[in-house]
Each structure stands twice: as structure tokens, then as C-alpha cells.
PDB file of C-alpha atoms in Angstrom:
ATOM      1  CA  UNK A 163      49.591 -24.880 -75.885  1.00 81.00           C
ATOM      2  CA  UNK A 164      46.820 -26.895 -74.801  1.00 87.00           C
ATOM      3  CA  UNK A 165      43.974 -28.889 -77.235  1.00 92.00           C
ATOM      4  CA  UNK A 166      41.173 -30.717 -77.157  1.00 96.00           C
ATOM      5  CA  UNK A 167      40.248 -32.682 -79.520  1.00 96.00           C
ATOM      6  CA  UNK A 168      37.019 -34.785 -79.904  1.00 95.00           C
ATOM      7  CA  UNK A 169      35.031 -36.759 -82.543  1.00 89.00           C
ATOM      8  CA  UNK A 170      32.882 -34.914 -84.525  1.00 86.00           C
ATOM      9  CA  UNK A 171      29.131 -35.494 -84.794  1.00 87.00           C
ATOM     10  CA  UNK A 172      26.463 -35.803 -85.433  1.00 94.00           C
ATOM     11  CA  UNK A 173      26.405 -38.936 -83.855  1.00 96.00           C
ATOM     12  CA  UNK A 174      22.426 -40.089 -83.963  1.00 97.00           C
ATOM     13  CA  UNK A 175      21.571 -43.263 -82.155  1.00 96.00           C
ATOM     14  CA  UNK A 176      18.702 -45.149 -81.078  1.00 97.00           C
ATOM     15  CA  UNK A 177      17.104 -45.287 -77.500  1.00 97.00           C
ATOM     16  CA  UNK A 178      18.957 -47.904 -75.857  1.00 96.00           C
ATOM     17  CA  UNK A 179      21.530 -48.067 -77.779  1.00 97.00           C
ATOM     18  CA  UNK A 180      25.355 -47.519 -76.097  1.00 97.00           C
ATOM     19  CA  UNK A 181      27.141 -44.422 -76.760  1.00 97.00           C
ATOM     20  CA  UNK A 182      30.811 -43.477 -76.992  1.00 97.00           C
ATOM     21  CA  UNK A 183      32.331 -39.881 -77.761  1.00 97.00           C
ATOM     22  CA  UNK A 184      36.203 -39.969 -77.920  1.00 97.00           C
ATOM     23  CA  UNK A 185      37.892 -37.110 -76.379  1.00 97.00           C
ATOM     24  CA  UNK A 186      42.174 -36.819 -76.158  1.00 97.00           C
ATOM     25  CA  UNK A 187      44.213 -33.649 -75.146  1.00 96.00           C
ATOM     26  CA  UNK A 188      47.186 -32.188 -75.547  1.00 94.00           C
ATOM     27  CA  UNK A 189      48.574 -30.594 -72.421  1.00 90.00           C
ATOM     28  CA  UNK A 190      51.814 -30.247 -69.944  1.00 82.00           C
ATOM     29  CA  UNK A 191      51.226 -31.724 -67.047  1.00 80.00           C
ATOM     30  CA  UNK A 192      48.396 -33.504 -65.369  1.00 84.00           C
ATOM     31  CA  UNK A 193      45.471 -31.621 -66.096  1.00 89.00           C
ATOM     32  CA  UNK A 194      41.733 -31.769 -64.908  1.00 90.00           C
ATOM     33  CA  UNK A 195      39.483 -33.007 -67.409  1.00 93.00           C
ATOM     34  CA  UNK A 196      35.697 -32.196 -67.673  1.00 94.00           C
ATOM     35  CA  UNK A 197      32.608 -33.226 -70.027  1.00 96.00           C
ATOM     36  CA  UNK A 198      30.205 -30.728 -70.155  1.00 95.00           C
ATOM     37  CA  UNK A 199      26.658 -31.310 -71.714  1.00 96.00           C
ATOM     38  CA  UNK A 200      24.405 -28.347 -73.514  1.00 93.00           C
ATOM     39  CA  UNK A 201      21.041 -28.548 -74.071  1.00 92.00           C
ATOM     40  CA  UNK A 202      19.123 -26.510 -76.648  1.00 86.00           C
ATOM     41  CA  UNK A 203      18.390 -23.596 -75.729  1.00 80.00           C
ATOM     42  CA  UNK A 204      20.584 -23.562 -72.716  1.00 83.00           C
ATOM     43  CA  UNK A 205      24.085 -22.947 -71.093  1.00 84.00           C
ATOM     44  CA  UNK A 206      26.406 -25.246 -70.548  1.00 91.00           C
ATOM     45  CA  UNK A 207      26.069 -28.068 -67.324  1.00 92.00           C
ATOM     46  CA  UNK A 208      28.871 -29.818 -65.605  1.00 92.00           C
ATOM     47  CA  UNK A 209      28.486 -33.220 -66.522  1.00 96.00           C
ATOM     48  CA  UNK A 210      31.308 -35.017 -64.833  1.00 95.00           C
ATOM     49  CA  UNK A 211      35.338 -34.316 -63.659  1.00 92.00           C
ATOM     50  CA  UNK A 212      38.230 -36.411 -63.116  1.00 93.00           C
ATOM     51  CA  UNK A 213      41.196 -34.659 -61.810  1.00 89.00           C
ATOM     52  CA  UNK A 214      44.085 -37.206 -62.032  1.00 89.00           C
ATOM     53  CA  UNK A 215      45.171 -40.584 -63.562  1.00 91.00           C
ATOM     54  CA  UNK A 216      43.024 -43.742 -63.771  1.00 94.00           C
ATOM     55  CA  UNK A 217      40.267 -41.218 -62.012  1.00 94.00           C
ATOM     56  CA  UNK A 218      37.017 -42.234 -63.121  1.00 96.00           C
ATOM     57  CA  UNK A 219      34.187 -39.726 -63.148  1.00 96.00           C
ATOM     58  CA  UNK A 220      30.167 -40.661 -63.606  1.00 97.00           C
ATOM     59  CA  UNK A 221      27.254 -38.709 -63.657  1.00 96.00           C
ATOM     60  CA  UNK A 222      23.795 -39.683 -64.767  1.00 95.00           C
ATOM     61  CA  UNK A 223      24.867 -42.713 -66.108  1.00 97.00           C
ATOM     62  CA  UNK A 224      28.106 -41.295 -67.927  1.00 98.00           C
ATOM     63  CA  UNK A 225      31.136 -42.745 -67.100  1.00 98.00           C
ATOM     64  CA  UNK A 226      34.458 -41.558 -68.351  1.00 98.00           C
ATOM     65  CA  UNK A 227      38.310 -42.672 -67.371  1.00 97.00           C
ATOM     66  CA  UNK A 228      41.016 -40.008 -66.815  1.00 96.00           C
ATOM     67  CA  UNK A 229      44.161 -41.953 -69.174  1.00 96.00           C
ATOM     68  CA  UNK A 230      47.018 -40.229 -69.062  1.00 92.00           C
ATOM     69  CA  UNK A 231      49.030 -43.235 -71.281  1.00 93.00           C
ATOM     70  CA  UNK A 232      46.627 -42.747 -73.808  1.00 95.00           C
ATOM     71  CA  UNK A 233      45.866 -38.721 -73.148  1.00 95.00           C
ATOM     72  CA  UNK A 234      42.201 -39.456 -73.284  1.00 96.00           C
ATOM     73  CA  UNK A 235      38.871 -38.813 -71.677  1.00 97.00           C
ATOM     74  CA  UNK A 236      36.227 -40.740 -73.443  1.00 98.00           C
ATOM     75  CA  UNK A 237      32.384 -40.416 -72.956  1.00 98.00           C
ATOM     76  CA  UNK A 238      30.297 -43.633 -72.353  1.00 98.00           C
ATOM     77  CA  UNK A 239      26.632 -44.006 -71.618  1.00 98.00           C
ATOM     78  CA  UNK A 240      25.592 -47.525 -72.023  1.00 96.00           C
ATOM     79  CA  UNK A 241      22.027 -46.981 -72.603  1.00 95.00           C
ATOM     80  CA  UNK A 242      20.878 -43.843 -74.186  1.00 97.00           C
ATOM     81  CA  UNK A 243      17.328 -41.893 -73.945  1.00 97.00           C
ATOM     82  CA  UNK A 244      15.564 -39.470 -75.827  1.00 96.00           C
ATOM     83  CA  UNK A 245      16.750 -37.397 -73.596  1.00 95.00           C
ATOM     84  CA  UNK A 246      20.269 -37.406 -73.227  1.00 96.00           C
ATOM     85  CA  UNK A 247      20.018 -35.338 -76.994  1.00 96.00           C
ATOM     86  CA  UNK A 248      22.468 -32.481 -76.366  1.00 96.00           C
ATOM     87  CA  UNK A 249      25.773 -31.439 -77.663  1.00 95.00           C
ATOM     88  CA  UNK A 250      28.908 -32.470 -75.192  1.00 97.00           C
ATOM     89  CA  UNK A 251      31.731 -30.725 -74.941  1.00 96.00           C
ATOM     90  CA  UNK A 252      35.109 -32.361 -73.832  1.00 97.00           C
ATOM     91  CA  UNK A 253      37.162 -29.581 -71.512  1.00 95.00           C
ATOM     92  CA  UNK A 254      40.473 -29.384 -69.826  1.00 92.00           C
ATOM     93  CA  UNK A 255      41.804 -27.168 -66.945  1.00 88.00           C
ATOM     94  CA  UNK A 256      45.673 -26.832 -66.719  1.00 73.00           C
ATOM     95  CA  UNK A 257      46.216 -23.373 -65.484  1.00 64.00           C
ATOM     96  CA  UNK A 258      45.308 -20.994 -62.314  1.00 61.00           C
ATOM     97  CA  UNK A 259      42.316 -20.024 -61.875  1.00 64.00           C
ATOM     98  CA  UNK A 260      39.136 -21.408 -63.692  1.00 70.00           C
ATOM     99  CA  UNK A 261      40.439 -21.046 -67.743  1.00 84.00           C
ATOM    100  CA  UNK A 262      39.048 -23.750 -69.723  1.00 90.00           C
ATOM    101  CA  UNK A 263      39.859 -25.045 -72.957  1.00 92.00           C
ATOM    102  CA  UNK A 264      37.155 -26.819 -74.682  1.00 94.00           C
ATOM    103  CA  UNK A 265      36.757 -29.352 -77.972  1.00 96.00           C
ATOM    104  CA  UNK A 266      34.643 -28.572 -80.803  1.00 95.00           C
ATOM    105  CA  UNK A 267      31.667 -30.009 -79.390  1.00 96.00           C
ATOM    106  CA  UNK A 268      29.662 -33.488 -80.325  1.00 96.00           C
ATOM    107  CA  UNK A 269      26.202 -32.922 -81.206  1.00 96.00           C
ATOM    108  CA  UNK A 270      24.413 -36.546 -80.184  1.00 97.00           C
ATOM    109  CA  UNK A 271      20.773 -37.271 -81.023  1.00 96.00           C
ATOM    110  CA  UNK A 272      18.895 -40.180 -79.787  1.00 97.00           C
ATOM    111  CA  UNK A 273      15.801 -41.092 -81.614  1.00 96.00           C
ATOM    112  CA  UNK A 274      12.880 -42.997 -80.192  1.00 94.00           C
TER     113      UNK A 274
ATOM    114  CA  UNK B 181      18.083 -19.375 -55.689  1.00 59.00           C
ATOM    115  CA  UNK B 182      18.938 -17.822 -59.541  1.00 76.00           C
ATOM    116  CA  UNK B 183      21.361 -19.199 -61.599  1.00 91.00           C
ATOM    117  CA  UNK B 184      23.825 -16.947 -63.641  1.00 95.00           C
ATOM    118  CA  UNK B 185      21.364 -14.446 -65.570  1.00 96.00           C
ATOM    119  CA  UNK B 186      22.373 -12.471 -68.815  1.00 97.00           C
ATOM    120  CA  UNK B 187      20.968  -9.906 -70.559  1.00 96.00           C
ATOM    121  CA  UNK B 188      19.993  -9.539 -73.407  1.00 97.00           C
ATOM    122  CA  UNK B 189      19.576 -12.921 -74.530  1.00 95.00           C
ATOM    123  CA  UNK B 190      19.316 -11.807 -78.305  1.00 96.00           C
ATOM    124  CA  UNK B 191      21.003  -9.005 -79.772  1.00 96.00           C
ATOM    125  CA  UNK B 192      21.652  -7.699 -83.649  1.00 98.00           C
ATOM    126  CA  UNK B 193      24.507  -5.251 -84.406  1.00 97.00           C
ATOM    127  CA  UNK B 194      26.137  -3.917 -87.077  1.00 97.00           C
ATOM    128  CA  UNK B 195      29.503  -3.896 -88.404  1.00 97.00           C
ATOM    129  CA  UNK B 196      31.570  -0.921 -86.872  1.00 97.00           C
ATOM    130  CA  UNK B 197      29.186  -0.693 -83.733  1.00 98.00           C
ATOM    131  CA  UNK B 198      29.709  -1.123 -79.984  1.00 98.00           C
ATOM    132  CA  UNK B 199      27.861  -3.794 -77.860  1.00 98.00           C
ATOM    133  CA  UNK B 200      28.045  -3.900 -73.727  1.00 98.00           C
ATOM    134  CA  UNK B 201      26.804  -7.507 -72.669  1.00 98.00           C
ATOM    135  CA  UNK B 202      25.841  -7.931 -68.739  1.00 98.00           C
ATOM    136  CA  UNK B 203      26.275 -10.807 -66.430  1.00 98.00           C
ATOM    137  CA  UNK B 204      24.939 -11.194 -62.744  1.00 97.00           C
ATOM    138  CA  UNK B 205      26.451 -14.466 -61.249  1.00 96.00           C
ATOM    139  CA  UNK B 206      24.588 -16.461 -58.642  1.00 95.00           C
ATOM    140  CA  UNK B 207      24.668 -14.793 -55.211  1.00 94.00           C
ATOM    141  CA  UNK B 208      27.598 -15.370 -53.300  1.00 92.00           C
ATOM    142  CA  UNK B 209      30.082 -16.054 -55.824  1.00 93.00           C
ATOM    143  CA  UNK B 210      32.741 -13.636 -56.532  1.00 93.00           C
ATOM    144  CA  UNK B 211      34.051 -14.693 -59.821  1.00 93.00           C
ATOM    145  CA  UNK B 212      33.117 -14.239 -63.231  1.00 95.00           C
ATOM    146  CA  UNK B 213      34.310 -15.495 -66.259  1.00 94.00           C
ATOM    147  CA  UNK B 214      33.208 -14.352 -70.250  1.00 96.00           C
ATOM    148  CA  UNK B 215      33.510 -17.412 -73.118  1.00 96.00           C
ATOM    149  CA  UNK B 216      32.877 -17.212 -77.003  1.00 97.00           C
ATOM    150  CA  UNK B 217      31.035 -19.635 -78.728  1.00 94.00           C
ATOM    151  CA  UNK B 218      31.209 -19.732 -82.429  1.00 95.00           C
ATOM    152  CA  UNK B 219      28.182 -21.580 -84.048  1.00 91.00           C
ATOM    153  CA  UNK B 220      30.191 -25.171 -83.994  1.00 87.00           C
ATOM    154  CA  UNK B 221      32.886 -24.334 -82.083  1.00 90.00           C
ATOM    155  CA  UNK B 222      33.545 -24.844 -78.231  1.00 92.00           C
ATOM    156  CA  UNK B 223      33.242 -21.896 -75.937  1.00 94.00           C
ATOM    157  CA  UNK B 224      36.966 -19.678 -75.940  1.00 95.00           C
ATOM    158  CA  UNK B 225      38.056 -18.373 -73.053  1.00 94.00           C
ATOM    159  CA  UNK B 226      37.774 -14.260 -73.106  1.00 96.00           C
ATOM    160  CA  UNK B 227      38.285 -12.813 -69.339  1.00 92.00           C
ATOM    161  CA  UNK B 228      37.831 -14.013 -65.654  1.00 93.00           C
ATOM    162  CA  UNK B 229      37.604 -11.435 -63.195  1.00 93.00           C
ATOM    163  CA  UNK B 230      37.537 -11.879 -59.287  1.00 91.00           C
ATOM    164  CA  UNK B 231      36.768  -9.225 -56.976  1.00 89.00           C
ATOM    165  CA  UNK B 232      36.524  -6.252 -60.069  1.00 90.00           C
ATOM    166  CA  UNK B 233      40.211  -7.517 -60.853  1.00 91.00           C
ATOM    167  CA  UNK B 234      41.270  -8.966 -64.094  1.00 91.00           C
ATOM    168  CA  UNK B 235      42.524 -12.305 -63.288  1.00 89.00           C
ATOM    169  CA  UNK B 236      42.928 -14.229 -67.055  1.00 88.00           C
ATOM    170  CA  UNK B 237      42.522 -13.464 -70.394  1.00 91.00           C
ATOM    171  CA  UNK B 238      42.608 -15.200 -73.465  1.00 91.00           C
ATOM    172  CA  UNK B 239      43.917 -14.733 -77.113  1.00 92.00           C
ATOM    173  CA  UNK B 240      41.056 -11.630 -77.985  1.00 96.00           C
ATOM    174  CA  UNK B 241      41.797  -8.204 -79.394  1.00 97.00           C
ATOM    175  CA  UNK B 242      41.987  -5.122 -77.308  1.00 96.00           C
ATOM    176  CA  UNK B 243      38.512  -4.583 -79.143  1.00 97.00           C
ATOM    177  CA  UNK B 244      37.440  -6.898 -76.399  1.00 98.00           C
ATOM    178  CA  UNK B 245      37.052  -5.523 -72.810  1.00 97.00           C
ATOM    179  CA  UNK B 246      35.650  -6.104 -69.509  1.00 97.00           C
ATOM    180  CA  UNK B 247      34.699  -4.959 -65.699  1.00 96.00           C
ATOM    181  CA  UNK B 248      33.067  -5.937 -62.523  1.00 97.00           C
ATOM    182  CA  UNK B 249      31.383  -4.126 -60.300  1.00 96.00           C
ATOM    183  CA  UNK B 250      30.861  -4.226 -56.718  1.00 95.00           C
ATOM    184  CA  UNK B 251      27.987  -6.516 -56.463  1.00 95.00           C
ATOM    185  CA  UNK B 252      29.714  -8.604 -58.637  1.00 96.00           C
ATOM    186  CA  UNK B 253      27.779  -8.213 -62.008  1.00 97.00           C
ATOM    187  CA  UNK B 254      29.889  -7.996 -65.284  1.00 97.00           C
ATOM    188  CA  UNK B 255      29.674  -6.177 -68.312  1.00 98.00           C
ATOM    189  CA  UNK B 256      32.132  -7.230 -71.303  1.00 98.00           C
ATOM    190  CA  UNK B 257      31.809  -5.054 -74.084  1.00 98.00           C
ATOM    191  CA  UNK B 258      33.269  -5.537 -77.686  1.00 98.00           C
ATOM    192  CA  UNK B 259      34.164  -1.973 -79.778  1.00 97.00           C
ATOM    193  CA  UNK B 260      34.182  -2.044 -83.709  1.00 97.00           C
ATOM    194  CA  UNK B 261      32.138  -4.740 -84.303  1.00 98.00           C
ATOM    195  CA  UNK B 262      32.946  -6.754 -86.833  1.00 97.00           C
ATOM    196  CA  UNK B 263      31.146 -10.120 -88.823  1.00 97.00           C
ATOM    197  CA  UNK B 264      33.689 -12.603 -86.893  1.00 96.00           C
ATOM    198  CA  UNK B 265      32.110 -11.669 -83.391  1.00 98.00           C
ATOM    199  CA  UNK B 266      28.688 -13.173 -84.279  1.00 98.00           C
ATOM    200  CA  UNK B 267      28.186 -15.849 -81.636  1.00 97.00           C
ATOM    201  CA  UNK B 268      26.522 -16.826 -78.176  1.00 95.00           C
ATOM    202  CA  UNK B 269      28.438 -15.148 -75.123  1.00 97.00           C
ATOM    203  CA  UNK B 270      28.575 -17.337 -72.118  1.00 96.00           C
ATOM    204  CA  UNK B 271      29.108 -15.804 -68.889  1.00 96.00           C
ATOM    205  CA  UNK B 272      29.960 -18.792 -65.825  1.00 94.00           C
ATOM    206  CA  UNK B 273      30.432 -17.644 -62.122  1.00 93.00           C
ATOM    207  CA  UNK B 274      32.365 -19.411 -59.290  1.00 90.00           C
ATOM    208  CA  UNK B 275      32.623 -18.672 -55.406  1.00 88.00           C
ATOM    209  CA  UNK B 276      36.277 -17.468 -55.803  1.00 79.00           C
ATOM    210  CA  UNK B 277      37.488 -19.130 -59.283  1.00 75.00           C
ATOM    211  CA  UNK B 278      40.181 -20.679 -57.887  1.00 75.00           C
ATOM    212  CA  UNK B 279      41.719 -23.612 -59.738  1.00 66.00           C
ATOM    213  CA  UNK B 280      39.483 -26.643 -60.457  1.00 67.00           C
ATOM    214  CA  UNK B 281      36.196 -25.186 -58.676  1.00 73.00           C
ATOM    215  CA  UNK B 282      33.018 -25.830 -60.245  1.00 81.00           C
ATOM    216  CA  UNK B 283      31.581 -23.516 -62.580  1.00 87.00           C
ATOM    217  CA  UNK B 284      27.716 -22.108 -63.089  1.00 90.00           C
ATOM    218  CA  UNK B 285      27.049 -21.258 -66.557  1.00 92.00           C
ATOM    219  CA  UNK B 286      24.643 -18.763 -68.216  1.00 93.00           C
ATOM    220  CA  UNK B 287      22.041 -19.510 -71.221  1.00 92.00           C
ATOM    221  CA  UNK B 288      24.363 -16.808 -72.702  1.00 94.00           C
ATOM    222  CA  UNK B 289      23.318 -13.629 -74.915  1.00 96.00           C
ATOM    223  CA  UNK B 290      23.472 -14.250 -79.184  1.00 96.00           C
ATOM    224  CA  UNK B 291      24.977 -12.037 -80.997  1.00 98.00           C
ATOM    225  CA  UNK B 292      24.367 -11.381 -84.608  1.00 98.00           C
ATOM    226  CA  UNK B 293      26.572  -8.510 -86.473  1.00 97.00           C
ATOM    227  CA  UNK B 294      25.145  -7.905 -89.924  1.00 96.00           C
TER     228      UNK B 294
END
């Protein structure tokens, strides 16, 4: 079936500082990939998509690259804030309709 | 415009007992979808309906069940409560939840079985 599988946190930087959360999936196919970003006391926000190979989606200044050699959807910021503390969820869509499968989450906190 | 609104936002049950969660998407979309999140975890895909039909479902016991109504609001109810269902119930709409379209997610209700 399908997986995601990210790094787990907490990952606690400081402002400024660049930020990486690895993401790879297991799936059939090409899926769509997804980051999505929760803050506290909140639901979950669409962060940013890529829906096929060597796709690139950014949001916010997060960047991540759709690799289908390497089954991977990392998360890069290069310069964090305060902020950007939230927990971010790697996601994949490989079926009809809207089913996602998520990761385990990666809680990041950015101190001042 | 509202976002996706649930009710209740907190909730305490206990073990053996019923619990009816409600969802009201964001006017105009027609879709509705019901996640788990275990304290943790990521969110688990329970149900999608579209138009009051059942349109997905994931790996959940028949203790697990859930309806739309004609306006579109959603109700997913769990019977026999038991510890393992502790955790925060998201609730996402989409205009027609077709494959790929964006989804609008809920601040979700907690629920704690004691």
C-alpha cells in the first residue's frame, strides 16, 4: 500500500537558520505529493503541491522537488522565523477522489 | 466567508459510550471528508462523502460511521467507545473532492475516552 515516511522531530533551530525535513514515499504510480503545515491550536493548511516529476512546489518561502528517482519530497526553507514553528506533515494522493495518506508529522521549533 | 467549522471542539467520553461529531464545510463545497489524528501520528483517512454518498473509506471498524445531509453538514459518529479512539477529528471539505483538488481543513474536535 502506500507510505509516507518522514524524519522525526523535534527539529529546533535558530531564526535564520536553514531548514530541511526529509520526506520519501512508497507508492504505485506517480502520485501527488503535498506538505501540509499545522499550527497550534489549529487545523491543518496546504502548504505546497507538486503533482509530477522534477515539479517543484513553493509557498512562503518553502520549496520542495517532486523526485521520483529518489521517491522523495523534501522540505526546505532557507531562512527560518519564529514563526514558521508548527508541525509539517508530508502527504501523498494516489487514488480517486481526495484520500490522503500522511507521515508521522515533524514538529519544528525556531527559537529567537 | 467561514472556513470548515466543527463542533464540539472538546469532548470527554467514556469507554463503552457513543459520540456523534458534526462538520459544516465552507459554503459551496459538496464534499466532506473525516481524518484521525492520534497524538503524534498523521491524520488517517476515515470517510469522504460527496453529495450524502459514501465515496472512500479507510481501514476503521464498523464501530465507525458516517452521513451527510442535504446542506452538506456531516456527522461521523463512533459506537462503543473505546481508549484507542482518543484523538483530534479533522473534518476537510472540497467543492466536489475530485482527485487532486485542494482541501479546507477544520481546527478539528478532541476527543478524550477515559
Amino acid at each position: 500500500g502506500n507510505s509516507v515516511t518522514q524524519m522525526e522531530g523535534p527539529v529546533t533551530l535558530s531564526e535564520e537558520a536553514f531548514l530541511t525535513i526529509n520526506c520519501t514515499y512508497t507508492a504505485t504510480g506517480y502520485p501527488s505529493l503535498f506538505w501540509y503545515v499545522q499550527y497550534p491550536g489549529e487545523g491543518l493548511q496546504l502548504l505546497l503541491k507538486a503533482t509530477k516529476a522534477d515539479d517543484k512546489g513553493s509557498n512562503k518561502g518553502f520549496e520542495a522537488t517532486y523526485r521520483k528517482e529518489t521517491t522523495s519530497f523534501h522540505l526546505e526553507k532557507g531562512s527560518v522565523q519564529v514563526s514558521d514553528s508548527a508541525v509539517y506533515f508530508c502527504a501523498l494522493l494516489k487514488a480517486a477522489g481526495n484520500k490522503l495518506t500522511f507521515g508521522g508529522g515533524t514538529r519544528v521549533l525556531v527559537k529567537p | 466567508d467561514a472556513g470548515v467549522t466543527q463542533s464540539p471542539t472538546h469532548l470527554i467520553k467514556t469507554r463503552g459510550q457513543q459520540v456523534t461529531l458534526r462538520c459544516s464545510p465552507i459554503s459551496g463545497h459538496k464534499s466532506v471528508s473525516w481524518y484521525q489524528q492520534v497524538l503524534g501520528q498523521g491524520p488517517q483517512f476515515i470517510f469522504q462523502y460527496y453529495e450524502k454518498e459514501e465515496r472512500g473509506r479507510g481501514n476503521f471498524p464498523d464501530r465507525f460511521s458516517a452521513r451527510q445531509f442535504p446542506n452538506y453538514s456531516s456527522e461521523l459518529n463512533v459506537n462503543a467507545l473505546l481508549l484507542g479512539d482518543s484523538a483530534l477529528y479533522l473534518c476537510a471539505s472540497s467543492l466536489t473532492g475530485d482527485e487532486g483538488e485542494k482541501l479546507f481543513f477544520g481546527s478539528g474536535t478532541q476527543l478524550s475516552v477515559l
